[in-house]
Amino acid sequence: MKVIVQEQAFDPYKETSAYEREHVPVGKHGAVVTFVGTMRDFNDGHDVTTMYLEHYPNMTERHIEQVCQEALDKWDVDDALVLHRYGEMTIGDPIVLVAVWSAHRAHAFDACRYIINYLKERAPFWKRESTQAGEQRWVEHNTEDPGVNSQGAKQRSA
Amino acid sequence: MKVIVQEQAFDPYKETSAYEREHVPVGKHGAVVTFVGTMRDFNDGHDVTTMYLEHYPNMTERHIEQVCQEALDKWDVDDALVLHRYGEMTIGDPIVLVAVWSAHRAHAFDACRYIINYLKERAPFWKRESTQAGEQRWVEHNTEDPGVNSQGAKQRSA
Amino acid sequence: MKITVRYFANMRDRMGRAEESVALTDGGVTVEELWAKVSPNAPLPTNVLIAVNMEYTDAAHPLKDGDEVAFFPPVTGG
Amino acid sequence: MKITVRYFANMRDRMGRAEESVALTDGGVTVEELWAKVSPNAPLPTNVLIAVNMEYTDAAHPLKDGDEVAFFPPVTGG
């Protein structure tokens, strides 16, 4: 299990490949689920151009590690990788990667979803957006309920 | 939406990156979920060395496309990519990739899971394994219930 | 009418052939009746899957000229 | 005893500082009492989150020498 919080941009798919090649035994897992969160150009109806992501150093790593450990305790997971950026970012940039390796598809999905949901709920990060109008504002809440696990049909969980 | 059934090996993360770069607008989706199924070295207690995956050409593509279309109808999905191999493969090889782009994390997870579950139920592929003892056998059923969507704790859904 | 019949995986092993063309004189023949013709000595296995023109169906499905019928075991892809 | 106090995001904007060191004479002081000292004119905002030594807690948490207390708004990462 590895948790990295870093300022520099990353390619989530290269990172997943590299981690798997270096750390995950071949032929054991059978199922890999990844979640990548990227920066959108809109939020709550505003046109966003750039974003600054503040964090609480060390507390972020500690709480992401706790969430990963909970997922490893709850499900049959072989390994997990989490990368999360902070600092300045621009539209389309990957913000977070969660990758989970398991022998069981259902466990890989459940664990990956658990990690991103509770990371969003507990890891101390704060988004400050800059809009096209030059305005800066702290994002007050994430647009999706962090605990959401619905199998719901087309309904925006705004 | 793109569905490819091919004999040659593929790198699921390079394919996801390339598809996103070429087909998915920057800054619109916010959430990407991928599922990668790889060949395990064991199945039902047998030590497996190689596998041959037979398919029904054209029927496979048609049914994977149907499943993807159902997911696109059910959830807010921007785009989806499915790659599935057939033919000879060895341990660790990726067999299937399902990638889903959405503005909403919950929708990306639900749609990706729906596609892989129903692909496994309906796409006409058949696995024939070769064990270390030199024995060949058709796999009678996938080890996981294709419809499984449980949030269950540590329980092998064998 | 002429029907193309295809067998996959263990159904091909069992039948000893991958594909055949079957001529049927009368219309309205079902998949089950076709099976009795291609396999006179063994009933249709209970867990076999049937596709007509690449869509899943059941043994009561009536056939028409040019149909492609496939018999195969439960699928194990993904 | 000495407490390090940290403010993040809009709480830092509001306080006009990111961090300060506060000396408290008596033991058993709670986070709420610390807040009254660092912000005598405004009550603790209702939606503020509190961490002591990087673990979430509430305003009734008693402090000890060397603790690091942080005040911040609901998190918006991921």
XYZ file of C-alpha atoms in Angstrom:
472
model
C 0.000 0.000 0.000
C 1.320 3.412 -0.926
C -0.026 6.938 -0.384
C 1.643 9.921 -2.020
C 0.620 13.577 -1.686
C 2.596 15.727 -4.096
C 2.642 19.120 -5.764
C 3.826 18.079 -9.221
C 1.440 16.877 -11.910
C 1.215 13.148 -12.564
C -0.084 10.768 -15.221
C -2.422 8.416 -13.320
C -2.160 5.621 -15.887
C 1.641 5.667 -16.028
C 1.692 5.658 -12.227
C -0.715 2.713 -12.034
C 1.346 0.753 -14.592
C 4.629 1.529 -12.848
C 3.313 0.628 -9.405
C 1.844 -2.630 -10.682
C 5.089 -3.549 -12.450
C 7.195 -2.835 -9.374
C 4.973 -3.941 -6.494
C 2.127 -6.217 -7.537
C 2.908 -9.926 -8.113
C 1.939 -11.141 -11.603
C -1.042 -13.467 -11.900
C -2.395 -13.098 -8.364
C -4.973 -10.334 -8.473
C -7.202 -10.745 -11.525
C -9.029 -7.439 -11.010
C -7.828 -3.822 -10.937
C -10.138 -0.859 -10.436
C -8.890 2.705 -10.746
C -10.612 5.987 -10.010
C -9.181 9.218 -11.414
C -10.605 12.575 -10.385
C -9.762 15.409 -12.763
C -10.254 19.146 -12.629
C -13.432 20.267 -14.330
C -13.943 23.612 -16.058
C -17.172 24.244 -14.175
C -18.384 23.969 -10.598
C -21.685 25.118 -9.148
C -22.422 26.954 -12.384
C -19.158 28.953 -12.400
C -16.664 28.790 -15.237
C -13.442 27.845 -13.578
C -10.014 28.490 -15.104
C -7.512 27.447 -12.434
C -7.618 25.926 -8.998
C -5.407 25.991 -5.969
C -5.627 23.004 -3.657
C -4.466 23.692 -0.120
C -3.765 20.852 2.271
C -2.638 20.131 5.818
C 0.749 18.415 5.347
C 1.120 15.094 7.153
C -2.505 15.068 8.300
C -3.592 14.374 4.710
C -1.222 11.405 4.333
C -2.221 10.058 7.742
C -5.933 10.142 7.017
C -5.639 8.726 3.494
C -3.558 5.877 4.941
C -6.236 5.259 7.582
C -8.938 5.086 4.912
C -6.843 2.665 2.819
C -6.214 0.488 5.845
C -9.946 0.360 6.561
C -10.561 -0.778 2.978
C -7.849 -3.447 3.279
C -9.476 -4.676 6.490
C -12.962 -4.748 5.009
C -12.269 -6.392 1.643
C -9.912 -8.906 0.063
C -7.500 -6.422 -1.434
C -3.973 -7.302 -2.536
C -2.688 -3.757 -2.815
C -3.746 -0.124 -3.130
C -2.137 3.033 -4.474
C -3.327 6.590 -3.823
C -1.830 9.736 -5.340
C -3.215 13.167 -4.529
C -1.992 16.549 -5.733
C -1.938 19.890 -3.984
C -1.064 23.371 -5.192
C -1.926 25.094 -8.475
C -3.664 23.102 -11.165
C -5.340 23.720 -14.484
C -8.349 22.313 -16.284
C -8.146 18.611 -17.075
C -5.339 17.919 -14.583
C -5.671 14.691 -12.609
C -6.190 15.582 -8.937
C -6.424 12.148 -7.391
C -5.783 8.522 -8.349
C -7.046 5.504 -6.394
C -5.969 2.088 -7.723
C -6.951 -1.202 -6.074
C -5.755 -4.732 -6.923
C -7.823 -7.733 -5.818
C -8.516 -11.346 -6.718
C -12.206 -10.405 -6.787
C -13.866 -7.875 -9.008
C -16.567 -6.930 -6.486
C -13.953 -6.362 -3.782
C -11.833 -4.184 -6.073
C -14.841 -1.994 -6.918
C -16.069 -1.751 -3.329
C -12.641 -0.953 -1.890
C -11.803 1.655 -4.545
C -15.134 3.372 -4.026
C -14.746 3.287 -0.263
C -11.298 4.875 -0.452
C -12.315 7.767 -2.713
C -15.561 8.401 -0.786
C -13.920 8.583 2.614
C -10.819 10.352 1.332
C -13.167 13.082 0.083
C -14.861 13.164 3.447
C -11.821 13.131 5.714
C -8.581 14.133 3.963
C -7.890 17.807 4.744
C -7.782 19.466 1.321
C -9.470 22.714 0.327
C -10.154 23.914 -3.202
C -9.886 27.579 -4.111
C -11.124 28.315 -7.596
C -10.370 31.202 -9.911
C -13.175 32.018 -12.306
C -12.971 33.629 -15.739
C -14.209 36.871 -14.172
C -10.995 36.899 -12.112
C -12.823 36.103 -8.907
C -11.325 33.726 -6.324
C -13.473 31.687 -4.005
C -13.126 28.752 -1.655
C -15.252 25.811 -2.734
C -17.707 25.308 0.115
C -18.526 21.690 -0.466
C -17.829 18.992 -2.997
C -20.600 18.667 -5.557
C -21.109 15.001 -4.769
C -22.092 13.541 -1.452
C -18.872 11.856 -0.274
C -20.780 8.922 1.179
C -22.818 8.350 -1.956
C -22.857 4.743 -3.041
C -26.137 4.719 -4.869
C -27.018 2.459 -7.717
C -29.375 5.261 -8.724
C -30.346 6.002 -12.280
C -29.874 9.359 -14.017
C -30.019 11.776 -11.146
C -27.388 14.369 -10.520
C -26.199 13.982 -6.974
C -25.381 17.689 -6.831
C -18.203 4.926 -27.206
C -15.843 2.316 -28.610
C -15.777 -1.494 -28.348
C -12.793 -3.464 -29.646
C -12.375 -7.252 -29.579
C -8.863 -8.189 -30.626
C -6.336 -11.010 -30.552
C -3.208 -9.004 -29.812
C -2.135 -8.109 -26.307
C -2.803 -4.568 -25.111
C -1.706 -2.232 -22.330
C -4.968 -1.107 -20.702
C -3.481 2.070 -19.238
C -1.873 3.206 -22.488
C -5.164 2.503 -24.254
C -7.151 4.490 -21.680
C -4.736 7.431 -21.952
C -4.742 7.359 -25.750
C -8.530 7.145 -25.976
C -8.971 9.990 -23.503
C -6.463 12.163 -25.361
C -8.111 11.533 -28.721
C -11.808 11.366 -27.876
C -12.687 12.829 -24.492
C -13.023 16.641 -24.183
C -10.723 18.144 -21.539
C -12.305 19.468 -18.350
C -15.807 18.066 -18.839
C -15.870 14.712 -17.071
C -14.182 14.990 -13.672
C -14.323 11.250 -12.953
C -12.846 8.232 -14.724
C -13.271 4.666 -13.503
C -11.441 1.769 -15.135
C -11.749 -1.953 -14.590
C -8.990 -4.267 -15.822
C -9.426 -8.033 -15.691
C -6.159 -9.960 -15.874
C -5.335 -13.635 -16.195
C -4.733 -15.305 -12.862
C -2.412 -18.257 -12.284
C -5.104 -20.178 -10.435
C -8.783 -20.947 -10.940
C -10.972 -23.291 -8.929
C -7.881 -24.614 -7.157
C -5.998 -25.482 -10.377
C -2.602 -24.052 -11.233
C -3.081 -22.520 -14.622
C -0.236 -21.779 -17.037
C -1.916 -20.592 -20.246
C -5.399 -19.859 -21.417
C -7.189 -19.827 -24.725
C -10.190 -17.555 -24.997
C -12.619 -18.529 -27.724
C -15.309 -16.130 -28.901
C -18.175 -15.806 -31.341
C -16.984 -13.103 -33.751
C -19.426 -10.220 -34.273
C -21.823 -11.525 -31.628
C -19.312 -10.487 -28.935
C -18.994 -6.947 -30.267
C -22.739 -6.647 -30.691
C -23.515 -7.684 -27.128
C -20.759 -5.587 -25.538
C -22.089 -2.595 -27.482
C -25.606 -3.329 -26.215
C -24.372 -3.465 -22.618
C -22.474 -0.176 -23.043
C -25.524 1.472 -24.561
C -27.626 0.329 -21.598
C -25.086 1.901 -19.230
C -25.112 5.143 -21.238
C -28.912 5.195 -21.036
C -28.994 4.488 -17.310
C -26.297 6.880 -16.073
C -24.779 10.261 -16.930
C -21.790 8.943 -18.817
C -19.735 11.049 -21.214
C -17.913 8.176 -22.885
C -16.947 4.518 -22.509
C -14.202 2.308 -23.919
C -14.149 -1.507 -23.847
C -11.294 -3.703 -25.064
C -11.490 -7.475 -24.863
C -8.944 -10.033 -26.029
C -9.458 -13.466 -27.490
C -6.992 -16.228 -28.375
C -3.930 -17.459 -26.465
C -2.857 -15.605 -23.360
C -0.433 -16.043 -20.510
C -0.455 -15.285 -16.815
C -0.805 -11.629 -15.953
C -2.102 -10.618 -19.371
C -4.933 -8.086 -19.375
C -8.054 -9.775 -20.752
C -10.540 -6.940 -20.590
C -10.563 -3.180 -20.024
C -13.659 -1.131 -19.250
C -13.133 2.647 -18.929
C -15.932 5.112 -18.183
C -15.817 8.914 -18.165
C -18.489 10.898 -16.310
C -19.077 14.240 -14.608
C -20.143 12.264 -11.536
C -18.081 9.813 -9.555
C -21.025 7.632 -8.527
C -22.203 7.387 -12.135
C -18.730 6.417 -13.369
C -18.499 3.624 -10.779
C -22.022 2.342 -11.376
C -21.712 2.372 -15.163
C -18.272 0.694 -15.193
C -19.497 -2.027 -12.857
C -22.651 -2.541 -14.872
C -20.677 -2.943 -18.091
C -18.211 -5.513 -16.735
C -20.938 -7.453 -14.893
C -23.229 -7.768 -17.893
C -20.365 -8.253 -20.342
C -19.364 -11.275 -18.257
C -22.938 -12.506 -18.312
C -23.749 -11.991 -21.963
C -20.669 -11.618 -24.193
C -19.968 -15.003 -25.843
C -16.443 -15.845 -24.697
C -15.244 -19.207 -23.374
C -12.066 -19.848 -21.417
C -10.047 -23.017 -21.927
C -7.253 -23.413 -19.405
C -4.063 -25.429 -19.573
C -2.821 -26.555 -16.179
C 0.736 -27.318 -15.112
C -0.120 -31.030 -15.346
C -0.662 -30.484 -19.089
C -4.402 -30.928 -18.796
C -6.807 -28.776 -20.808
C -10.265 -27.948 -19.610
C -13.071 -25.571 -20.416
C -13.846 -23.241 -17.529
C -17.427 -24.072 -16.576
C -18.326 -20.824 -14.903
C -16.677 -17.599 -13.870
C -15.662 -17.640 -10.223
C -17.664 -14.528 -9.451
C -21.395 -14.070 -9.840
C -21.668 -11.731 -12.827
C -24.574 -9.837 -11.282
C -22.824 -9.299 -7.979
C -22.973 -5.718 -6.805
C -22.637 -6.310 -3.114
C -21.155 -3.955 -0.602
C -20.422 -7.093 1.393
C -17.470 -7.424 3.701
C -14.770 -10.110 3.430
C -16.631 -12.950 1.793
C -15.358 -14.664 -1.278
C -18.083 -14.600 -3.849
C -16.702 -17.831 -5.314
C -35.022 -23.539 -46.073
C -31.323 -23.461 -45.214
C -29.991 -22.925 -41.696
C -26.373 -22.376 -40.659
C -25.613 -24.093 -37.358
C -22.557 -23.191 -35.256
C -21.104 -24.834 -32.179
C -18.711 -23.208 -29.710
C -16.395 -24.366 -26.904
C -17.392 -27.728 -25.399
C -20.413 -27.933 -27.705
C -18.045 -28.003 -30.683
C -15.945 -30.712 -28.979
C -19.098 -32.690 -28.306
C -20.493 -32.363 -31.837
C -17.109 -32.924 -33.505
C -17.697 -29.983 -35.831
C -17.726 -26.166 -35.634
C -20.341 -25.410 -38.246
C -22.737 -27.057 -40.639
C -25.451 -26.156 -43.075
C -28.802 -27.863 -42.561
C -31.572 -28.018 -45.153
C -35.084 -28.175 -43.730
C -38.048 -28.789 -46.011
C -40.821 -27.251 -43.960
C -41.123 -23.742 -42.459
C -41.991 -23.095 -38.829
C -39.345 -25.489 -37.521
C -38.165 -24.559 -34.014
C -34.619 -24.596 -32.616
C -35.567 -27.691 -30.655
C -36.618 -29.517 -33.821
C -33.399 -28.411 -35.521
C -31.440 -29.869 -32.595
C -33.223 -33.219 -32.962
C -32.038 -33.241 -36.570
C -28.369 -32.372 -35.888
C -28.162 -34.565 -32.773
C -30.654 -37.426 -33.123
C -29.151 -39.463 -30.264
C -28.804 -36.878 -27.459
C -31.322 -34.382 -26.101
C -30.452 -30.694 -25.909
C -28.271 -30.212 -22.787
C -30.154 -28.249 -20.159
C -27.516 -25.578 -19.628
C -26.818 -24.891 -23.301
C -27.286 -21.349 -24.561
C -28.947 -20.662 -27.903
C -28.509 -17.691 -30.212
C -30.386 -17.075 -33.438
C -28.759 -14.455 -35.654
C -26.526 -13.560 -32.702
C -29.360 -12.757 -30.304
C -30.089 -14.972 -27.298
C -33.296 -16.940 -27.507
C -34.799 -20.261 -26.409
C -35.485 -23.651 -27.958
C -39.068 -22.724 -28.921
C -37.803 -20.030 -31.335
C -39.212 -20.661 -34.860
C -36.656 -20.553 -37.670
C -36.730 -18.970 -41.087
C -34.612 -19.414 -44.197
C -31.049 -18.123 -43.803
C -31.023 -18.069 -40.004
C -27.756 -18.672 -38.174
C -28.280 -20.786 -35.056
C -25.549 -21.220 -32.425
C -25.302 -23.646 -29.505
C -22.789 -22.964 -26.725
C -22.152 -23.382 -22.990
C -22.494 -20.604 -20.388
C -20.104 -17.766 -21.227
C -16.892 -17.217 -19.247
C -15.338 -14.044 -20.636
C -14.128 -10.912 -18.908
C 1.536 25.064 28.655
C 2.197 25.917 25.002
C -0.200 25.156 22.146
C 0.445 25.536 18.421
C -2.657 26.749 16.603
C -3.066 26.438 12.828
C -5.691 27.851 10.491
C -6.456 26.602 6.983
C -8.358 27.872 3.951
C -11.081 30.431 4.766
C -10.270 30.133 8.474
C -6.788 31.473 7.755
C -8.277 34.327 5.689
C -10.658 35.086 8.524
C -8.001 35.029 11.261
C -5.424 36.896 9.166
C -2.740 34.390 10.151
C -1.782 30.801 9.365
C -0.278 29.766 12.661
C 0.414 31.030 16.143
C 1.790 29.819 19.430
C -0.456 30.317 22.469
C 0.696 30.110 26.067
C -1.943 28.942 28.537
C -1.308 29.069 32.263
C -3.710 26.413 33.468
C -4.053 22.769 32.431
C -7.366 21.203 31.397
C -8.196 23.964 28.962
C -10.530 22.781 26.158
C -10.396 23.629 22.454
C -13.415 25.867 22.988
C -11.590 27.862 25.663
C -8.532 28.115 23.418
C -10.769 29.523 20.683
C -12.129 32.198 23.051
C -8.521 33.254 23.639
C -7.452 33.411 19.952
C -10.738 34.942 18.812
C -12.258 36.928 21.692
C -14.796 38.750 19.508
C -16.327 35.915 17.455
C -17.758 32.571 18.539
C -16.492 29.332 16.985
C -18.244 28.985 13.590
C -20.679 26.076 13.692
C -19.351 24.272 10.619
C -15.657 24.525 11.522
C -13.681 21.302 11.799
C -11.197 20.764 14.618
C -8.113 18.550 14.685
C -5.828 18.020 17.668
C -2.501 16.476 16.733
C -3.956 15.753 13.265
C -6.903 13.708 14.513
C -10.472 14.989 14.235
C -12.108 15.911 17.517
C -14.625 18.355 18.977
C -14.539 21.616 20.932
C -14.779 19.844 24.300
C -11.400 18.165 23.764
C -9.037 18.995 26.703
C -5.571 20.187 25.706
C -2.130 19.338 27.010
C 1.263 20.972 26.626
C 2.677 20.758 23.100
C -0.605 19.982 21.346
C -1.149 21.183 17.791
C -4.709 22.405 17.253
C -6.087 23.150 13.779
C -9.277 24.946 12.729
C -10.547 24.569 9.168
C -13.692 24.456 7.021
C -15.274 21.267 5.601
C -12.790 19.518 3.340
C -13.130 19.590 -0.463
C -10.383 17.341 -1.832
C -10.475 14.458 -4.291
